[in-house]
CSV table of C-alpha atoms in Angstrom, one decimal:
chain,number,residue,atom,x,y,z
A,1,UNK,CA,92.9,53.1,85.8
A,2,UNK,CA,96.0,51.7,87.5
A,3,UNK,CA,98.4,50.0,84.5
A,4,UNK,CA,98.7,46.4,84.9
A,5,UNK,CA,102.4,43.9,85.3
A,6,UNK,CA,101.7,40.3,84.0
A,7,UNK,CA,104.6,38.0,85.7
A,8,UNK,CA,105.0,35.7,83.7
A,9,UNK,CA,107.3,33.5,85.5
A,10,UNK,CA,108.2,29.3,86.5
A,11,UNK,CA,111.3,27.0,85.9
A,12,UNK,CA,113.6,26.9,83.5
A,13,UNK,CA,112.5,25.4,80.5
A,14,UNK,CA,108.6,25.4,81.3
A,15,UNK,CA,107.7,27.1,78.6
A,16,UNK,CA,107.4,30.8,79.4
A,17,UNK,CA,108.8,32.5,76.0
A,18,UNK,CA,106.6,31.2,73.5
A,19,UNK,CA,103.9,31.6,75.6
A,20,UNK,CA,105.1,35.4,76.9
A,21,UNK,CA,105.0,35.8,73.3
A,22,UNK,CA,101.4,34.9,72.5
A,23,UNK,CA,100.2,36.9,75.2
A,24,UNK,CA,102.3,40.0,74.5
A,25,UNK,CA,100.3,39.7,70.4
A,26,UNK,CA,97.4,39.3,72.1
A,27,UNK,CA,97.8,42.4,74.3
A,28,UNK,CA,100.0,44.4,72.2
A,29,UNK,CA,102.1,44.3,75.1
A,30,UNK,CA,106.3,44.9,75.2
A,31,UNK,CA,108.3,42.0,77.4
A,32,UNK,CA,110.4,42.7,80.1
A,33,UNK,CA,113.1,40.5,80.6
A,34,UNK,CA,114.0,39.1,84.5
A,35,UNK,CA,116.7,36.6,83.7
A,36,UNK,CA,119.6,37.8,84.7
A,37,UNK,CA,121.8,36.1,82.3
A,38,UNK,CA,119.8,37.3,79.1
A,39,UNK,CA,121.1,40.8,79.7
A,40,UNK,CA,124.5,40.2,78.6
A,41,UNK,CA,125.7,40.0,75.3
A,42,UNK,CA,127.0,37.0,73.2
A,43,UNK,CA,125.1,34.2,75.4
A,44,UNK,CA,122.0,33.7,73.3
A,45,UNK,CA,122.7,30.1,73.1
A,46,UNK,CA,123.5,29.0,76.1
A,47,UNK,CA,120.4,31.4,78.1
A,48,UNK,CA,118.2,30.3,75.7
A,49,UNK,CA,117.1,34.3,74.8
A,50,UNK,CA,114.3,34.7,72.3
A,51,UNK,CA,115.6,34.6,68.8
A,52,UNK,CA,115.3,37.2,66.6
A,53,UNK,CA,111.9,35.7,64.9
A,54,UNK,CA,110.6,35.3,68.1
A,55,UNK,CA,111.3,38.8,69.1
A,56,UNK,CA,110.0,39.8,65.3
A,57,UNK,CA,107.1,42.3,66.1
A,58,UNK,CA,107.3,42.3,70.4
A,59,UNK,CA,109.0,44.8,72.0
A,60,UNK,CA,111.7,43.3,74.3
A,61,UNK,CA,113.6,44.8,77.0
A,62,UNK,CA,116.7,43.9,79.1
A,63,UNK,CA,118.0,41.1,76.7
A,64,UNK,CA,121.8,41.6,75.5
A,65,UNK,CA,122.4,44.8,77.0
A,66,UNK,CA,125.6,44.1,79.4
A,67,UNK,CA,128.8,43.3,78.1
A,68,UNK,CA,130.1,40.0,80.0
A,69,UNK,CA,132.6,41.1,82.3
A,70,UNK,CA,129.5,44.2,83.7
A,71,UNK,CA,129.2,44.1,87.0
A,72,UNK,CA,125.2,44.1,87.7
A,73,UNK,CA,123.1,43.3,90.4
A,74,UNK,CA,119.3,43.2,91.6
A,75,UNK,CA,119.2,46.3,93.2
A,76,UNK,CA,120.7,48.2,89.9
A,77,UNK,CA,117.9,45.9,88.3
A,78,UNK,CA,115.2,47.3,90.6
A,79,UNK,CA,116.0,50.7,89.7
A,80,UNK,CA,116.4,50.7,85.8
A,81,UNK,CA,113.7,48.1,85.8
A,82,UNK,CA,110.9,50.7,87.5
A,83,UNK,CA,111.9,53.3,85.7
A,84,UNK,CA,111.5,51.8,82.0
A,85,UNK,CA,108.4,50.8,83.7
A,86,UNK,CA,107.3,53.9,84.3
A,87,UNK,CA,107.8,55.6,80.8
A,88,UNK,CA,106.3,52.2,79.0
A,89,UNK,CA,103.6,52.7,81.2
A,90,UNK,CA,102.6,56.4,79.6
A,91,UNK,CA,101.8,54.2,76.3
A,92,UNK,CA,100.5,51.0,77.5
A,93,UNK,CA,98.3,49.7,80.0
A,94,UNK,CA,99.8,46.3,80.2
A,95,UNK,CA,103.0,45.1,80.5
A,96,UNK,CA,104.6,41.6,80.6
A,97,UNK,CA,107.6,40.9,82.6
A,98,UNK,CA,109.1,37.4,82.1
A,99,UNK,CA,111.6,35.1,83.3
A,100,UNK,CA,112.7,32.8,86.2
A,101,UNK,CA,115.6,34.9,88.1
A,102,UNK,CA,113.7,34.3,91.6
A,103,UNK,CA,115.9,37.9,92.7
A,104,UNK,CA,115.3,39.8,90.0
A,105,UNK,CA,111.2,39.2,90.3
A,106,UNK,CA,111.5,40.0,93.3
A,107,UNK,CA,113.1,42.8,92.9
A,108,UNK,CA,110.6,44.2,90.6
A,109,UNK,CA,107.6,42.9,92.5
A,110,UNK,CA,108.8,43.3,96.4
A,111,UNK,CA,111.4,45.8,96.4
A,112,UNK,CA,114.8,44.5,97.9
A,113,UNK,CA,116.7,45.8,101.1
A,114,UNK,CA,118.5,49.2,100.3
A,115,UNK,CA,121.9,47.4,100.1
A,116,UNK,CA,124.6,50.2,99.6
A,117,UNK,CA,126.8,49.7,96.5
A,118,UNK,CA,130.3,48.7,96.6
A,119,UNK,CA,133.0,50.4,95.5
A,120,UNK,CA,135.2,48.8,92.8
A,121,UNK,CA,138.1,49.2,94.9
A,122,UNK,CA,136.3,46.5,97.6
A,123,UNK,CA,135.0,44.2,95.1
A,124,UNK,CA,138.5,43.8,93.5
A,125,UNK,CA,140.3,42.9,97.1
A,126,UNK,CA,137.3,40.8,98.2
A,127,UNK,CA,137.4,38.7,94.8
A,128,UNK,CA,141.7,38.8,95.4
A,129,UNK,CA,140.9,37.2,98.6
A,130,UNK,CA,138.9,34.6,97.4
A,131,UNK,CA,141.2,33.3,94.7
A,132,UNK,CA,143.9,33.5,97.6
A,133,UNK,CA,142.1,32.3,101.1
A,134,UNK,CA,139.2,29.8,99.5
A,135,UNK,CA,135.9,29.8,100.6
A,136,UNK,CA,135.9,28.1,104.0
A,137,UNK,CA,138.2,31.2,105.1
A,138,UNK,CA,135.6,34.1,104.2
A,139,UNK,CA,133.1,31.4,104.8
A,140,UNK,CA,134.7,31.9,109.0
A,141,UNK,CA,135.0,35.0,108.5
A,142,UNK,CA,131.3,35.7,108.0
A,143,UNK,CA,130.6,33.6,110.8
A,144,UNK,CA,132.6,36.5,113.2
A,145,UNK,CA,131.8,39.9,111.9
A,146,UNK,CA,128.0,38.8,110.8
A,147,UNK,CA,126.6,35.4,112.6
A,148,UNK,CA,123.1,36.1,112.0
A,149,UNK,CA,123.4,36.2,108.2
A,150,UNK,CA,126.0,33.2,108.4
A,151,UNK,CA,123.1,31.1,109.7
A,152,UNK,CA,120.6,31.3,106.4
A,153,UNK,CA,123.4,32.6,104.3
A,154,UNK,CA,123.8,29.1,101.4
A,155,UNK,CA,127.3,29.2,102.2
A,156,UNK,CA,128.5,27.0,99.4
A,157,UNK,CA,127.2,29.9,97.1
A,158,UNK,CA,130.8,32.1,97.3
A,159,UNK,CA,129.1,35.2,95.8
A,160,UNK,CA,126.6,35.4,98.6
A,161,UNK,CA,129.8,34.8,101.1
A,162,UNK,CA,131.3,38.1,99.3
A,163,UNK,CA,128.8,40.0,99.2
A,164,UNK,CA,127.7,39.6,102.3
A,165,UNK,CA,131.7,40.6,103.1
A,166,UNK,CA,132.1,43.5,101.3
A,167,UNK,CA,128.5,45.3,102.6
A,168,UNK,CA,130.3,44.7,105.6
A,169,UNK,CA,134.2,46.2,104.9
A,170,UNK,CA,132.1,49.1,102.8
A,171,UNK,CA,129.5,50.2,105.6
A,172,UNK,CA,130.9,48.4,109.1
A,173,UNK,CA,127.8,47.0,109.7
A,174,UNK,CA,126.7,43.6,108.9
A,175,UNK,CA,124.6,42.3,106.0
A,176,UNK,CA,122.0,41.5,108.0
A,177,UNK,CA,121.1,44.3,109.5
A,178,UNK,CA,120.1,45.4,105.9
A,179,UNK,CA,117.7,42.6,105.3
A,180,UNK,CA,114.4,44.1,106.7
A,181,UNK,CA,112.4,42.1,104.0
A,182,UNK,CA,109.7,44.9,103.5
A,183,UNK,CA,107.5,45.1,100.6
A,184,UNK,CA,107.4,48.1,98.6
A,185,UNK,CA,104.3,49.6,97.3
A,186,UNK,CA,104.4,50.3,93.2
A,187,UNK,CA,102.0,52.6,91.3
A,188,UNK,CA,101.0,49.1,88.8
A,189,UNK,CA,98.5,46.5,90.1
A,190,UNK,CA,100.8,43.1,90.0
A,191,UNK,CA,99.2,39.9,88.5
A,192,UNK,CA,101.3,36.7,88.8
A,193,UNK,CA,100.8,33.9,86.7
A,194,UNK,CA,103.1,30.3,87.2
A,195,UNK,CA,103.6,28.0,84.4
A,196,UNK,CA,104.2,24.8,85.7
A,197,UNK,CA,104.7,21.0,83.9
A,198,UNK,CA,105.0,17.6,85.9
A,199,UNK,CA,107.9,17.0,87.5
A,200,UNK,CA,109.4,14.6,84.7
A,201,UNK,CA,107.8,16.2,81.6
A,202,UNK,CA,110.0,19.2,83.0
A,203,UNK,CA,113.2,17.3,82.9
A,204,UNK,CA,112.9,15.3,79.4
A,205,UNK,CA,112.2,19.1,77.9
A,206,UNK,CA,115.7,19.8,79.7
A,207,UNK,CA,117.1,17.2,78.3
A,208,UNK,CA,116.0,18.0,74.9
A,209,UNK,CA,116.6,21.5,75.5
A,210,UNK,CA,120.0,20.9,76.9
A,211,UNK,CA,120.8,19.1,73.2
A,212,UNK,CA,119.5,21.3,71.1
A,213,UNK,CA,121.6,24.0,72.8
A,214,UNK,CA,124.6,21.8,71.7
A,215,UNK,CA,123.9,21.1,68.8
A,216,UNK,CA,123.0,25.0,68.1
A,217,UNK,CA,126.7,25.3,68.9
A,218,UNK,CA,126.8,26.3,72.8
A,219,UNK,CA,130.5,24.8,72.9
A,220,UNK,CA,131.8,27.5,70.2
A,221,UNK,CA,129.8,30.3,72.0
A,222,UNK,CA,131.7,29.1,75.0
A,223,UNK,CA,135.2,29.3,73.2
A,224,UNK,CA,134.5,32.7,72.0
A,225,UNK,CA,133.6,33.6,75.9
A,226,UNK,CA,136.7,31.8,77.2
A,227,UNK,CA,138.2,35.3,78.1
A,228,UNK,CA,135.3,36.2,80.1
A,229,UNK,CA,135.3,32.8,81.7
A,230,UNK,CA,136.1,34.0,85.3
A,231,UNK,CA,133.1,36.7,85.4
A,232,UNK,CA,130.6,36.7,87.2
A,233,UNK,CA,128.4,36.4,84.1
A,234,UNK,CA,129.8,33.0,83.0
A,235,UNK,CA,129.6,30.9,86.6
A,236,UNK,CA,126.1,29.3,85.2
A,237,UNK,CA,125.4,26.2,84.5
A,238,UNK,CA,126.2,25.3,80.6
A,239,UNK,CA,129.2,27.8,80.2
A,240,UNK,CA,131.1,26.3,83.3
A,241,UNK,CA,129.9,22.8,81.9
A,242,UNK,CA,131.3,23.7,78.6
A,243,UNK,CA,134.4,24.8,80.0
A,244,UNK,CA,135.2,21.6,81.4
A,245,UNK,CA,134.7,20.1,78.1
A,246,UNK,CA,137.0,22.7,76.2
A,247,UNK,CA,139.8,22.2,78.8
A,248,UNK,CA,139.7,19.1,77.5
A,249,UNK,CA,138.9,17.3,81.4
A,250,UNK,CA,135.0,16.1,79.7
A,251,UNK,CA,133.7,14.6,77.3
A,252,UNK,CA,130.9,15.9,74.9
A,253,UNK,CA,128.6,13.6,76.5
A,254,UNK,CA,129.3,13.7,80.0
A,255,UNK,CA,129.2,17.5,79.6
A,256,UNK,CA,125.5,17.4,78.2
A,257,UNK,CA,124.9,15.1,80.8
A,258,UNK,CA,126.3,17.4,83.6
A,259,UNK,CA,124.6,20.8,82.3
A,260,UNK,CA,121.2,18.6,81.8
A,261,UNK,CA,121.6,17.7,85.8
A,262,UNK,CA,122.5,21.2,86.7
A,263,UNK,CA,119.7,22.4,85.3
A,264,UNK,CA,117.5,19.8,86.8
A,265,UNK,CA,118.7,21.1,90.1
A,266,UNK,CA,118.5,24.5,89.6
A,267,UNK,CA,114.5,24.2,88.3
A,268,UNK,CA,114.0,22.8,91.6
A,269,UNK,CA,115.7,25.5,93.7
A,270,UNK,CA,112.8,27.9,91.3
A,271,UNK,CA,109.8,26.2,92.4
A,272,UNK,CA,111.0,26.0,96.1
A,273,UNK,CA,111.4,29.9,95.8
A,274,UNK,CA,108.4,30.3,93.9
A,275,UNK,CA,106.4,28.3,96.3
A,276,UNK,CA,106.4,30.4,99.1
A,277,UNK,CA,104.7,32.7,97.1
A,278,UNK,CA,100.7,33.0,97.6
A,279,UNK,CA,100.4,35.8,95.2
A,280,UNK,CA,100.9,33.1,92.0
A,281,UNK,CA,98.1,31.7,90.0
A,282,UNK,CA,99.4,28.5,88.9
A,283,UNK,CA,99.0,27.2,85.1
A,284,UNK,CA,99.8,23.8,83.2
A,285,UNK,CA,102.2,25.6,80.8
A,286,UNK,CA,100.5,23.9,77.8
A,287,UNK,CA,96.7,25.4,78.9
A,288,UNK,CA,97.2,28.7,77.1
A,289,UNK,CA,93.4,29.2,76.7
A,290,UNK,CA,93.2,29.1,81.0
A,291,UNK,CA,96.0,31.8,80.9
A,292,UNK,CA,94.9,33.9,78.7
A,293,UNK,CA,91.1,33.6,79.8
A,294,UNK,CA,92.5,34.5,83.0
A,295,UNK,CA,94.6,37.5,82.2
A,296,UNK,CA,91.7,39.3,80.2
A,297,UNK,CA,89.4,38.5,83.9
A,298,UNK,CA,92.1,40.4,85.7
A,299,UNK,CA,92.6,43.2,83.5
A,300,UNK,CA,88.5,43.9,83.6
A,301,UNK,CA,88.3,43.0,86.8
C-alpha cells in the first residue's frame, strides 16, 4: 500500500488549522506545515501559527524553524519537505500537509523547475541594486536579457524581478528557460481537499481575525522584529502594516484597516491559484463530517 498526503489547503483564514487538527486526532496523523511564513521564528502572532494547545498532542513540522533574516525558498522547501516525508512515511500511512503558500504546495505536490541556487555574493549586489536603481530599472532590465519571462512575470512583485535577475547573472541564461512546468511523480498517492467559505463570510472572519491579532499584541511582536524589518521574511502583510503604525505615519485603526484589506486581496490571489487546479475536492470549511467522510473513502479506496 502506497502511503497517503492529505492537502489540506484554501485561503487565509478559512479555517484550515482547527480543522487539520481534528483530522490529524482522527488519523493519528503528524501536520506538515506549507506556509511559508510559519517557519520562521518569533511571528506566531502575526502568521497566525497553531498555539501551543493546539499543537498539544499533533506532531507538527516546519513551524518556527528559520531565524528571520534565513534566506529560504520553495525549491530548498521541496527538498527538506520530501525527505521528512519520506522518513514520516516509514511510521505512518497518512500524512497531512497544510497551509495556503500556493508555491510551497506546489512544490510538494508538482515538483518545481530545477532553478539553480544563488550564491550569496549575487543575492547581496542584486538586493544593493534594488535599494539603489528602484524597480522600474531591473524591471527594464528583465525586459532585455529575459523578454519571455518579463511578459507573465507580476512585475510589481520586486522579488520575482530579482530573482528572475540573479538566475540570470548566476547561470547566463534566462529564467525562463528554466520554467518547463513538469510534474514530478512521488512514491505517495496525493489527495487534495479545499476548504472554502462565501465570499463575505471569508472577509468578516478576516476582519475578526485581523483584531484579534491586535489585540494578541501583533504591534509589540512587530517592535521586537523591527531589526529584521528589511528581510525578506517581514515584507507580508501585517508586519509591513504594523510598521507603518510604529513609524508613527498610521494610526492603530487605519493599520487594522489596511492589513484587514491586504489580506482580503491576498485570499483572492489563493483561490485564483487554487482554481486552476482540478485535482481539489472542494469543502464548505464548516462541513467537517463531508471531509472527513471523504478522507476515510479515499484512504480505502
Amino acid at each position: 500500500m502506497r502511503p497517503t498526503l492529505i492537502v489540506l489547503l484554501g485561503p487565509t483564514a478559512v479555517g484550515k488549522t482547527s480543522l487539520s487538527i481534528q483530522l490529524a486526532k482522527q488519523l493519528d496523523a503528524p501536520i506538515v506545515s506549507a506556509d511559508s511564513r510559519q517557519m520562521f521564528r518569533g511571528m506566531e502572532i502575526g502568521t497566525a501559527a497553531p498555539t501551543d494547545s493546539e499543537r498539544n498532542g499533533v506532531p507538527h513540522f516546519f513551524i518556527g524553524v528559520l531565524a528571520p533574516d534565513q534566506y529560504y525558498s520553495a525549491a530548498r522547501y521541496e527538498a527538506e519537505a520530501l525527505s521528512l516525508l519520506t522518513e514520516l512515511m516509514k511510521r505512518h500511512e497518512t500524512i497531512i500537509l497544510c497551509g495556503g503558500s500556493m508555491l510551497y504546495l506546489d512544490a510538494v505536490c508538482r515538483g518545481i523547475d530545477d532553478i539553480p541556487t544563488i550564491s550569496d555574493a549575487v543575492r547581496s549586489t542584486m538586493r544593493q541594486r534594488l535599494y539603489d536603481e528602484g524597480i522600474e530599472a531591473l524591471q527594464e532590465e528583465l525586459k532585455r536579457c529575459d523578454p519571455a519571462y518579463h511578459a507573465r512575470c507580476d512585475l510589481n512583485n520586486s522579488r520575482r524581478v530579482v530573482h528572475a535577475l540573479e538566475v540570470y547573472y548566476m547561470t547566463g541564461r534566462p529564467y525562463s528557460t528554466f520554467l518547463t512546468g513538469k510534474t514530478a511523480q512521488r512514491p505517495f498517492n496525493i489527495v487534495k481537499i479545499g476548504l472554502k467559505r462565501f465570499r463575505e463570510e471569508l472577509f468578516a472572519r478576516i476582519s475578526q481575525r485581523t483584531a484579534a491579532m491586535i489585540d494578541r499584541g501583533l504591534i509589540d511582536e512587530a517592535r521586537r522584529l523591527s531589526a529584521y524589518r528589511y528581510c525578506n521574511a517581514l515584507n507580508t502583510v501585517g508586519y509591513k502594516e504594523a510598521f507603518q503604525y510604529l513609524d508613527g505615519a498610521w494610526t492603530i485603526d487605519y493599520t487594522r484597516e489596511k492589513i484587514a484589506r491586504n489580506t482580503r486581496v491576498y485570499a483572492k490571489k489563493q483561490m485564483t491559484w487554487f482554481q486552476r487546479d482540478a485535482d481539489i475536492h472542494w469543502f464548505d470549511a464548516e462541513d467537517e463530517k463531508s471531509v472527513f467522510q471523504f478522507v476515510q473513502k479515499q484512504l480505502h479506496h
